[in-house]
mmCIF file with all atom_site columns, C-alpha atoms in Angstrom:
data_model
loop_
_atom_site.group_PDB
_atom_site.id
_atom_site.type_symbol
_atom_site.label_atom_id
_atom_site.label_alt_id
_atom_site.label_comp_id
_atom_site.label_asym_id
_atom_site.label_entity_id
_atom_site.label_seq_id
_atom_site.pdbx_PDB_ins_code
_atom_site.Cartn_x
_atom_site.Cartn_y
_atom_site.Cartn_z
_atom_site.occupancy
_atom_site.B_iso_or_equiv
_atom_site.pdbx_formal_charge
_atom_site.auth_seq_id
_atom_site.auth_comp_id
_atom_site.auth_asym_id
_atom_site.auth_atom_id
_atom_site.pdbx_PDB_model_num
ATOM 1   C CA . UNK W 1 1   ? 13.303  -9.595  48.197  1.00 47.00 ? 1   UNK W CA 1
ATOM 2   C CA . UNK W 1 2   ? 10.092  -10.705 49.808  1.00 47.00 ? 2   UNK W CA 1
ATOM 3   C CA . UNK W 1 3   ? 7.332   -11.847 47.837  1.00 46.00 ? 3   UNK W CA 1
ATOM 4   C CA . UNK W 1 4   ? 4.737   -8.939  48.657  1.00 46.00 ? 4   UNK W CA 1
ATOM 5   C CA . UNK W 1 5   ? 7.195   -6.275  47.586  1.00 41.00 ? 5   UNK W CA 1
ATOM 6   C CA . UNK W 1 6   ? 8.108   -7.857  44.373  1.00 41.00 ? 6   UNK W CA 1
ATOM 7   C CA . UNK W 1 7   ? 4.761   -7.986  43.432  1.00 41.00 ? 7   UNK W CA 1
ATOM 8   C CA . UNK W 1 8   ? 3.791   -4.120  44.360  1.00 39.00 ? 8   UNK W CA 1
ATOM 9   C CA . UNK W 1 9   ? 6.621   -3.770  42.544  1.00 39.00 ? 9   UNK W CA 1
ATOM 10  C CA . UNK W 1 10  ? 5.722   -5.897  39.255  1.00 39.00 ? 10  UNK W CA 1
ATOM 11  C CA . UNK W 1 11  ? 2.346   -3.536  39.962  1.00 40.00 ? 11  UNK W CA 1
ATOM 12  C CA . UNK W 1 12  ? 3.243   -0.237  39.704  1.00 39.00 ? 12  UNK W CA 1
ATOM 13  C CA . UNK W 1 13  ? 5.262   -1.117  36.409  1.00 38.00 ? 13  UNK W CA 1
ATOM 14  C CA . UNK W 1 14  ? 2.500   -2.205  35.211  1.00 37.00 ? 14  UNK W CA 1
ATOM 15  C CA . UNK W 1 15  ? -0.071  0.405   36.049  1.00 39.00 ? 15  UNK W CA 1
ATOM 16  C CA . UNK W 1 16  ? 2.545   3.150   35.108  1.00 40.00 ? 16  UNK W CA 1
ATOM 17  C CA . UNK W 1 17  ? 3.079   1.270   31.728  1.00 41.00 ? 17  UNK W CA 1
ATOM 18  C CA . UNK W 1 18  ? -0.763  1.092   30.767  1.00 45.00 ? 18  UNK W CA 1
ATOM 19  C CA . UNK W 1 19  ? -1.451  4.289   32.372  1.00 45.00 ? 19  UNK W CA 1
ATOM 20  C CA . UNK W 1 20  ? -2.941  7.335   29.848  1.00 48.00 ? 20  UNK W CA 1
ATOM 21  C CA . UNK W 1 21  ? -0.344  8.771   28.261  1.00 44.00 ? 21  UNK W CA 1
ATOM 22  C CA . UNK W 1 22  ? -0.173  12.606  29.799  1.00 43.00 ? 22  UNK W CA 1
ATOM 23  C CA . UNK W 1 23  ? 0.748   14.189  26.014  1.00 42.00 ? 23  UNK W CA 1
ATOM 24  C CA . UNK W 1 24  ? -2.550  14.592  23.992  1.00 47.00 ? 24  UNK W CA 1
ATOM 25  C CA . UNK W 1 25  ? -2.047  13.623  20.675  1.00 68.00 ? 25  UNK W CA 1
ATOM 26  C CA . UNK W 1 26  ? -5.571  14.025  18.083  1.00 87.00 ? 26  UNK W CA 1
ATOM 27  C CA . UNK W 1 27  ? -6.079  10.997  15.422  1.00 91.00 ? 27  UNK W CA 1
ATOM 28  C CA . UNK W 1 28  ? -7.931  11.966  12.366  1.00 92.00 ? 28  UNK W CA 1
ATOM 29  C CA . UNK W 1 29  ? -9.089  8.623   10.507  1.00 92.00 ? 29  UNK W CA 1
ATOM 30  C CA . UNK W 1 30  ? -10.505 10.796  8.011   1.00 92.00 ? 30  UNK W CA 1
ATOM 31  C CA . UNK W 1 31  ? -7.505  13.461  7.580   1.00 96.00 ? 31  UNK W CA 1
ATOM 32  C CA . UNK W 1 32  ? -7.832  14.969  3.990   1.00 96.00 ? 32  UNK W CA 1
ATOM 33  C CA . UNK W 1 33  ? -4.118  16.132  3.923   1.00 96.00 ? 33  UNK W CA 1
ATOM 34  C CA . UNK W 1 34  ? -3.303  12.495  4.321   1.00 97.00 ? 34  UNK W CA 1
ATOM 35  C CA . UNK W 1 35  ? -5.636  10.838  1.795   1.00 97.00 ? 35  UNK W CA 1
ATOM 36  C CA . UNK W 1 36  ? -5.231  13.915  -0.481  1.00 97.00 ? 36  UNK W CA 1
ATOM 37  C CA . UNK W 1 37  ? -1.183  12.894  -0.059  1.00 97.00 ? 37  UNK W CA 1
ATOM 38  C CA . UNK W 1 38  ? -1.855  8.847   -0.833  1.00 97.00 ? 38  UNK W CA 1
ATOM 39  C CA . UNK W 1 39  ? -4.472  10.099  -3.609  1.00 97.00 ? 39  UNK W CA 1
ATOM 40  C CA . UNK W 1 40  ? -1.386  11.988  -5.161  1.00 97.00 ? 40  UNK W CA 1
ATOM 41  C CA . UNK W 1 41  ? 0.641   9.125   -5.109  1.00 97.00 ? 41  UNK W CA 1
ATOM 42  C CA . UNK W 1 42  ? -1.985  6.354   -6.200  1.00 96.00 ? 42  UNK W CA 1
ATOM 43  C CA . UNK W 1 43  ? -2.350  9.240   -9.820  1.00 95.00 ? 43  UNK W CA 1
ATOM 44  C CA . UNK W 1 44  ? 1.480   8.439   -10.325 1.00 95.00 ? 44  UNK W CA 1
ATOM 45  C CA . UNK W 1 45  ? 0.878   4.770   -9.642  1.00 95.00 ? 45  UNK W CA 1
ATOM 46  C CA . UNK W 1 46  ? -2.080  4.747   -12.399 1.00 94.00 ? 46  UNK W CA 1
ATOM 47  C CA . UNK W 1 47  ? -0.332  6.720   -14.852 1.00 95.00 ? 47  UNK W CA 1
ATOM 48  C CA . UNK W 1 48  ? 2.839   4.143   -14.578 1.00 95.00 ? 48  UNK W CA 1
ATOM 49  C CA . UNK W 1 49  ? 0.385   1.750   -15.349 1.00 94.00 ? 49  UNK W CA 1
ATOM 50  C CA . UNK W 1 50  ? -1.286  3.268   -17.944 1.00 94.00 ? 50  UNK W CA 1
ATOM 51  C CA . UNK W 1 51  ? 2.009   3.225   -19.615 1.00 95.00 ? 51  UNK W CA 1
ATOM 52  C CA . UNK W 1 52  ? 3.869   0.153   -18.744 1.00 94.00 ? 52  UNK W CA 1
ATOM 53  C CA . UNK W 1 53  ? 6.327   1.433   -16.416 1.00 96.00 ? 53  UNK W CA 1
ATOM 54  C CA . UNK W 1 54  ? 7.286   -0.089  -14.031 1.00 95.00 ? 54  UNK W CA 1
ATOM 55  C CA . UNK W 1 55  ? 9.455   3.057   -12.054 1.00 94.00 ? 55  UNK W CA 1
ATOM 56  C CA . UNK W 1 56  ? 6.488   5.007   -12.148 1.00 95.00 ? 56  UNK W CA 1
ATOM 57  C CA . UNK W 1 57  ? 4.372   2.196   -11.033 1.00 96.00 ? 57  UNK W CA 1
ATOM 58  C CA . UNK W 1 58  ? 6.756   1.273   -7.721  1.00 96.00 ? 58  UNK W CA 1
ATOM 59  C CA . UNK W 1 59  ? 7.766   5.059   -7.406  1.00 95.00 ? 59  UNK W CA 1
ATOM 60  C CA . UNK W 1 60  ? 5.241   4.660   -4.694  1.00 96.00 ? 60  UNK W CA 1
ATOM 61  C CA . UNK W 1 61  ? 7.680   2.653   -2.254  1.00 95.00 ? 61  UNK W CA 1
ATOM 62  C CA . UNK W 1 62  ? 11.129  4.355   -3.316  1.00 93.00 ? 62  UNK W CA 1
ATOM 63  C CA . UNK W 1 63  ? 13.121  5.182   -0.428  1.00 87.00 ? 63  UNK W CA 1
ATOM 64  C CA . UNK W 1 64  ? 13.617  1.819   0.768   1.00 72.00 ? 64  UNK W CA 1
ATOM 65  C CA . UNK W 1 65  ? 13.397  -2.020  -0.262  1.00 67.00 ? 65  UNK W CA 1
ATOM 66  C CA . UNK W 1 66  ? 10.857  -3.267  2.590   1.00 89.00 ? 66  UNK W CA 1
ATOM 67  C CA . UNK W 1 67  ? 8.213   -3.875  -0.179  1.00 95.00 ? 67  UNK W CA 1
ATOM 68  C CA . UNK W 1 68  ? 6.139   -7.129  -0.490  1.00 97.00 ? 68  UNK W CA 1
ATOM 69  C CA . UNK W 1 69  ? 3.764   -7.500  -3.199  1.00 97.00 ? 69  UNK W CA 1
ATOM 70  C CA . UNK W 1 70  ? 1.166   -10.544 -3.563  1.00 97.00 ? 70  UNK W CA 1
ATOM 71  C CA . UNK W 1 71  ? -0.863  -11.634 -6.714  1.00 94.00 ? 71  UNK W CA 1
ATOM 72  C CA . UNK W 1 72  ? -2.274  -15.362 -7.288  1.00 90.00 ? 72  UNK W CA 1
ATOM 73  C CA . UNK W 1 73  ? -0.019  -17.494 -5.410  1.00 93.00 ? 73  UNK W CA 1
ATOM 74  C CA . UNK W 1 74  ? 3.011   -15.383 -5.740  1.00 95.00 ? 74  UNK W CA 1
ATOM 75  C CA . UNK W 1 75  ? 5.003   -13.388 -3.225  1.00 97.00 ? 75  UNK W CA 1
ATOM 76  C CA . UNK W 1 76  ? 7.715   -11.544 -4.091  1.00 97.00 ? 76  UNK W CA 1
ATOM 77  C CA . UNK W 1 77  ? 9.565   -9.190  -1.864  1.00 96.00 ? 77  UNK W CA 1
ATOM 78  C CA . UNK W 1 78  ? 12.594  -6.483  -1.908  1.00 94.00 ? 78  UNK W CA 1
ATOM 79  C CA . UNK W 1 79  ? 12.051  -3.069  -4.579  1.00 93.00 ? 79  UNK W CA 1
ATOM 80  C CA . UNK W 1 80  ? 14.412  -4.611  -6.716  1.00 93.00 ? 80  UNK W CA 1
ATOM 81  C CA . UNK W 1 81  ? 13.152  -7.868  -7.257  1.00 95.00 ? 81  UNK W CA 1
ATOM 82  C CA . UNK W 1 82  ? 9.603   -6.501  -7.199  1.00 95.00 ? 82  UNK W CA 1
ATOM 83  C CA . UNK W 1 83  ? 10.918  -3.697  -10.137 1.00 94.00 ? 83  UNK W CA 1
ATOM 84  C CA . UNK W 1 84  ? 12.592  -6.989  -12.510 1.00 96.00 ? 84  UNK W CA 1
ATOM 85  C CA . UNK W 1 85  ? 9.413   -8.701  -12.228 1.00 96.00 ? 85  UNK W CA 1
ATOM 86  C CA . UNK W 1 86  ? 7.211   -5.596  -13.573 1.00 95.00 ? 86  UNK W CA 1
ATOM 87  C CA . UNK W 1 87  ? 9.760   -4.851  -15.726 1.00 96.00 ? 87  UNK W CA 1
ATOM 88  C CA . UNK W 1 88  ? 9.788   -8.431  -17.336 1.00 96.00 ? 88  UNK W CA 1
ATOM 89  C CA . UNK W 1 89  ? 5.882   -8.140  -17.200 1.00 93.00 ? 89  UNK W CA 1
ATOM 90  C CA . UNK W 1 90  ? 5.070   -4.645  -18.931 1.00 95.00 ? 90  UNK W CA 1
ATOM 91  C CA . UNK W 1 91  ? 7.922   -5.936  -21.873 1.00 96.00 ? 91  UNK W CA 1
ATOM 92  C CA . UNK W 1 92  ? 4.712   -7.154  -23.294 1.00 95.00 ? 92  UNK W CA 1
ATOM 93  C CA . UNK W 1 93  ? 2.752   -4.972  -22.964 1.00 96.00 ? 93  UNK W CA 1
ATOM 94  C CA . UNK W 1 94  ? 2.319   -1.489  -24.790 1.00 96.00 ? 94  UNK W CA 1
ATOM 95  C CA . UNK W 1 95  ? -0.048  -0.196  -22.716 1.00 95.00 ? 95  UNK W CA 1
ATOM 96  C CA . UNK W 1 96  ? -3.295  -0.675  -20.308 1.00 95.00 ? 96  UNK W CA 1
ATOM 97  C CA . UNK W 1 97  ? -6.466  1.005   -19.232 1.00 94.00 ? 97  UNK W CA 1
ATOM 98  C CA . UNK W 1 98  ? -8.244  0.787   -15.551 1.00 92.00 ? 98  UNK W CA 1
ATOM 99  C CA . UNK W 1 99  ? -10.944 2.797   -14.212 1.00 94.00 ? 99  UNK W CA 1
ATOM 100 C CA . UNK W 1 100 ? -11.160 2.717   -10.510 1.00 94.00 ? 100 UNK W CA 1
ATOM 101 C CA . UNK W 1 101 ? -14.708 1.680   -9.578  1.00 96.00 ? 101 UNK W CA 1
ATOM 102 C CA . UNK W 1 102 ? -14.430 1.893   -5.796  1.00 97.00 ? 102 UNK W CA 1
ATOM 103 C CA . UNK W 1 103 ? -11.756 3.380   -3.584  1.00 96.00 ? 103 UNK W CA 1
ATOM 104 C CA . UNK W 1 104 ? -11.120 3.777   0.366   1.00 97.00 ? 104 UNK W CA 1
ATOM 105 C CA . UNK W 1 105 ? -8.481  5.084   1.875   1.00 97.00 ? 105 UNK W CA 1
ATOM 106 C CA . UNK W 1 106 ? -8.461  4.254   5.342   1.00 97.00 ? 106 UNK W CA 1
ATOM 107 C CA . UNK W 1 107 ? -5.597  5.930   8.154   1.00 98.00 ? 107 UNK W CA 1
ATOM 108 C CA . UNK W 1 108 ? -5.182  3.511   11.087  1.00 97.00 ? 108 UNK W CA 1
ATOM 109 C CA . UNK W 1 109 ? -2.421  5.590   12.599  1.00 97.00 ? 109 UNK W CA 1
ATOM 110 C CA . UNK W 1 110 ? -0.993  8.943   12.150  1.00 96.00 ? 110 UNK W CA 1
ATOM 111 C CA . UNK W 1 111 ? 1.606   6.985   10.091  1.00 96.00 ? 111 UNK W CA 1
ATOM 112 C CA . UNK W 1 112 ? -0.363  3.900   8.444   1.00 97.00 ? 112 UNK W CA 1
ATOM 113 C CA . UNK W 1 113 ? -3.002  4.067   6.085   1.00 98.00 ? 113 UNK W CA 1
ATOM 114 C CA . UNK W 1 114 ? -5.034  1.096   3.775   1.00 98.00 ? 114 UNK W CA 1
ATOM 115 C CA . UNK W 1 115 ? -5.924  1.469   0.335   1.00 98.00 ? 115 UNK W CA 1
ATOM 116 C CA . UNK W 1 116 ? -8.435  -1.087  -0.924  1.00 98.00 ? 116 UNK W CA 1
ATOM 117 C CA . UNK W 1 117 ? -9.981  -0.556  -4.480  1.00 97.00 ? 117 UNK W CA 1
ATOM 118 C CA . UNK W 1 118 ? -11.520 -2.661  -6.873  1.00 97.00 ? 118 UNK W CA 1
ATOM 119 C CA . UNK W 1 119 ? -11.287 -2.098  -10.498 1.00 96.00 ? 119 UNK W CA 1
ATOM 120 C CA . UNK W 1 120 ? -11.435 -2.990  -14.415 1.00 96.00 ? 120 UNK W CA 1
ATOM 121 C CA . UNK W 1 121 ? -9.854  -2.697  -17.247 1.00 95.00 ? 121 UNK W CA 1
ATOM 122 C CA . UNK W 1 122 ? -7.725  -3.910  -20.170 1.00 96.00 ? 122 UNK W CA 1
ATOM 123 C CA . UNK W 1 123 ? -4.355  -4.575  -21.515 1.00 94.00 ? 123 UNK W CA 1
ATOM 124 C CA . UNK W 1 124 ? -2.865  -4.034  -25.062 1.00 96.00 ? 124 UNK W CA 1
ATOM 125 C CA . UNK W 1 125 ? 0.614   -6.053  -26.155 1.00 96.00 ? 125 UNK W CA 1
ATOM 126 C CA . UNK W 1 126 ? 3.242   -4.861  -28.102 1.00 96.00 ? 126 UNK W CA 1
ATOM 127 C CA . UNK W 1 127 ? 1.673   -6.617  -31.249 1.00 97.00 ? 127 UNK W CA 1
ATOM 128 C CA . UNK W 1 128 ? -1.619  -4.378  -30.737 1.00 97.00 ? 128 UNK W CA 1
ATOM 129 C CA . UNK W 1 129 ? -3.973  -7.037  -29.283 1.00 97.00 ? 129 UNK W CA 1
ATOM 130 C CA . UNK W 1 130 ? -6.108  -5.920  -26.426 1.00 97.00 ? 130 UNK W CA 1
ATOM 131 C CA . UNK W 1 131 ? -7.475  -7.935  -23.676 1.00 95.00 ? 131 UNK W CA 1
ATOM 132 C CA . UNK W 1 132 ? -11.362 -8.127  -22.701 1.00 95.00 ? 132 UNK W CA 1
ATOM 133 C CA . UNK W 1 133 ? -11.802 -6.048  -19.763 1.00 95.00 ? 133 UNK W CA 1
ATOM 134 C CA . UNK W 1 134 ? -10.300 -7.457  -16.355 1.00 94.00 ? 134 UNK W CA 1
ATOM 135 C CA . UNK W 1 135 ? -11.910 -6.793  -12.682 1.00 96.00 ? 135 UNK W CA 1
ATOM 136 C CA . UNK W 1 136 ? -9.181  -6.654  -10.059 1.00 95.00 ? 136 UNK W CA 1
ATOM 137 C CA . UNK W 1 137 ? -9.084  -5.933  -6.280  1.00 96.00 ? 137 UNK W CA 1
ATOM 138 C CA . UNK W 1 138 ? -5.734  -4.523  -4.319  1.00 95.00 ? 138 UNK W CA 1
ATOM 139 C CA . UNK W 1 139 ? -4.809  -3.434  -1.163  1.00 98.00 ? 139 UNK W CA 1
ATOM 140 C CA . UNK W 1 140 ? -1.870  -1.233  -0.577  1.00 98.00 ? 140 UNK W CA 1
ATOM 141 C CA . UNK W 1 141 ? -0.906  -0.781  2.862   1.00 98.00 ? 141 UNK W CA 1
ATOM 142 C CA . UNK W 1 142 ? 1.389   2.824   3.332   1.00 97.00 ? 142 UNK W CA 1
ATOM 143 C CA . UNK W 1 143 ? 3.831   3.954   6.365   1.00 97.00 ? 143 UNK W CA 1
ATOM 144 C CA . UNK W 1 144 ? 4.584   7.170   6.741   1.00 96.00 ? 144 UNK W CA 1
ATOM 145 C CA . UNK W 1 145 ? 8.151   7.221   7.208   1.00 94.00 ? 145 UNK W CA 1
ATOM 146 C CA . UNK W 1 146 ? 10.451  10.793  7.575   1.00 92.00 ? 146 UNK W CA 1
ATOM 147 C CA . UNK W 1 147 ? 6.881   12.407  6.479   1.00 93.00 ? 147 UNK W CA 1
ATOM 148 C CA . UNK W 1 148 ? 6.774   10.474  3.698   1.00 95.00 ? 148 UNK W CA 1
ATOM 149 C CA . UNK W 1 149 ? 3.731   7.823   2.720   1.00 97.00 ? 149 UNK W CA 1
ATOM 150 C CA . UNK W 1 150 ? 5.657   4.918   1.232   1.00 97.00 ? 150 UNK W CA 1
ATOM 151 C CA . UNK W 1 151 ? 3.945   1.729   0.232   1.00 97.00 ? 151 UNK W CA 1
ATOM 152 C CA . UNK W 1 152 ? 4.996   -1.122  2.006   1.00 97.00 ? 152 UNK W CA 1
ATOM 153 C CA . UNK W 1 153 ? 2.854   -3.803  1.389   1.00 98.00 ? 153 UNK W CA 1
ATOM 154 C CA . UNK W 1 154 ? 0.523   -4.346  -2.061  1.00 97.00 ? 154 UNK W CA 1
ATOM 155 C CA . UNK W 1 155 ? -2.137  -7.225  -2.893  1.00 98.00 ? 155 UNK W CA 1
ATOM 156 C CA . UNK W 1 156 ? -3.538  -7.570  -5.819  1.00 95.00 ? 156 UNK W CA 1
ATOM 157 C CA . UNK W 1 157 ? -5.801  -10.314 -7.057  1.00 95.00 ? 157 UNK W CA 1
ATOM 158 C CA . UNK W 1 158 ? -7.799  -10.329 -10.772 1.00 91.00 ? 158 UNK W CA 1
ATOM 159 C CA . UNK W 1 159 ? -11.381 -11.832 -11.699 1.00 85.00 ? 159 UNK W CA 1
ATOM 160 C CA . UNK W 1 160 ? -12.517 -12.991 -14.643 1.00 68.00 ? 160 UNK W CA 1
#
């Protein structure tokens, strides 16, 4: 094939592939049934925690094992490995308080939203001891998958 008509040819692929797509899809950063969904699911999350427990805690990414979570200098990743390392935490620990002081949600797709929050609060151990308060900051990333908001990724990081 002679050079000039490979490259009309290379050229049209690529103006077709970054041409407008013809379907009209509308993108609502700010969709309230979305946040009002990952708001539902954060309340399970925070009464988990309240309690120690650590299904209620990860119920937030069930219905899969692609899960990474990151604290300190610690990365642990798979549902199940995440879930034994809660687990082993909240044996400790009888129960804890947090009050959300700032919250956004943030959709970056139809299907992909951020969650960043800072917070405080305290823990009590099994012996009855409780904690001065702790501020911490996390970001959960979700993914809508089959209509369902799943976390998929979660940071969290605490301040003294």
């Amino acid at each position: 094939m002679h050079i000039s008509a490979c490259t009309a040819i290379m050229t049209a692929v690529l103006l077709t592939a970054c041409a407008p797509s013809t379907t009209s899809t509308t993108f609502d950063p700010e969709d309230p049934a979305a946040i009002a969904e990952i708001e539902a699911i954060m309340e399970t999350t925070m009464a988990g925690s309240r309690d120690a427990d650590a299904g209620r805690v990860l119920a937030m990414a069930e219905g899969g094992s692609d899960l990474t979570f990151i604290t300190a200098d610690v990365m642990l990743t798979g549902l199940e490995t995440i879930r034994a390392a809660f687990e082993d935490t909240y044996a400790g620990v009888a129960s804890q308080t947090q009050t959300v002081l700032e919250r956004r949600i943030r959709l970056l797709s139809p299907d992909v939203a951020v969650l960043t929050a800072i917070s405080e609060g305290t823990y009590t151990d099994n012996a009855g001891w409780t904690s001065d308060p702790v501020g911490m900051g996390f970001t959960i990333v979700f993914v809508r998958e089959d209509g369902t908001w799943r976390a998929r990724h979660a940071h969290q990081s605490t301040a003294p």
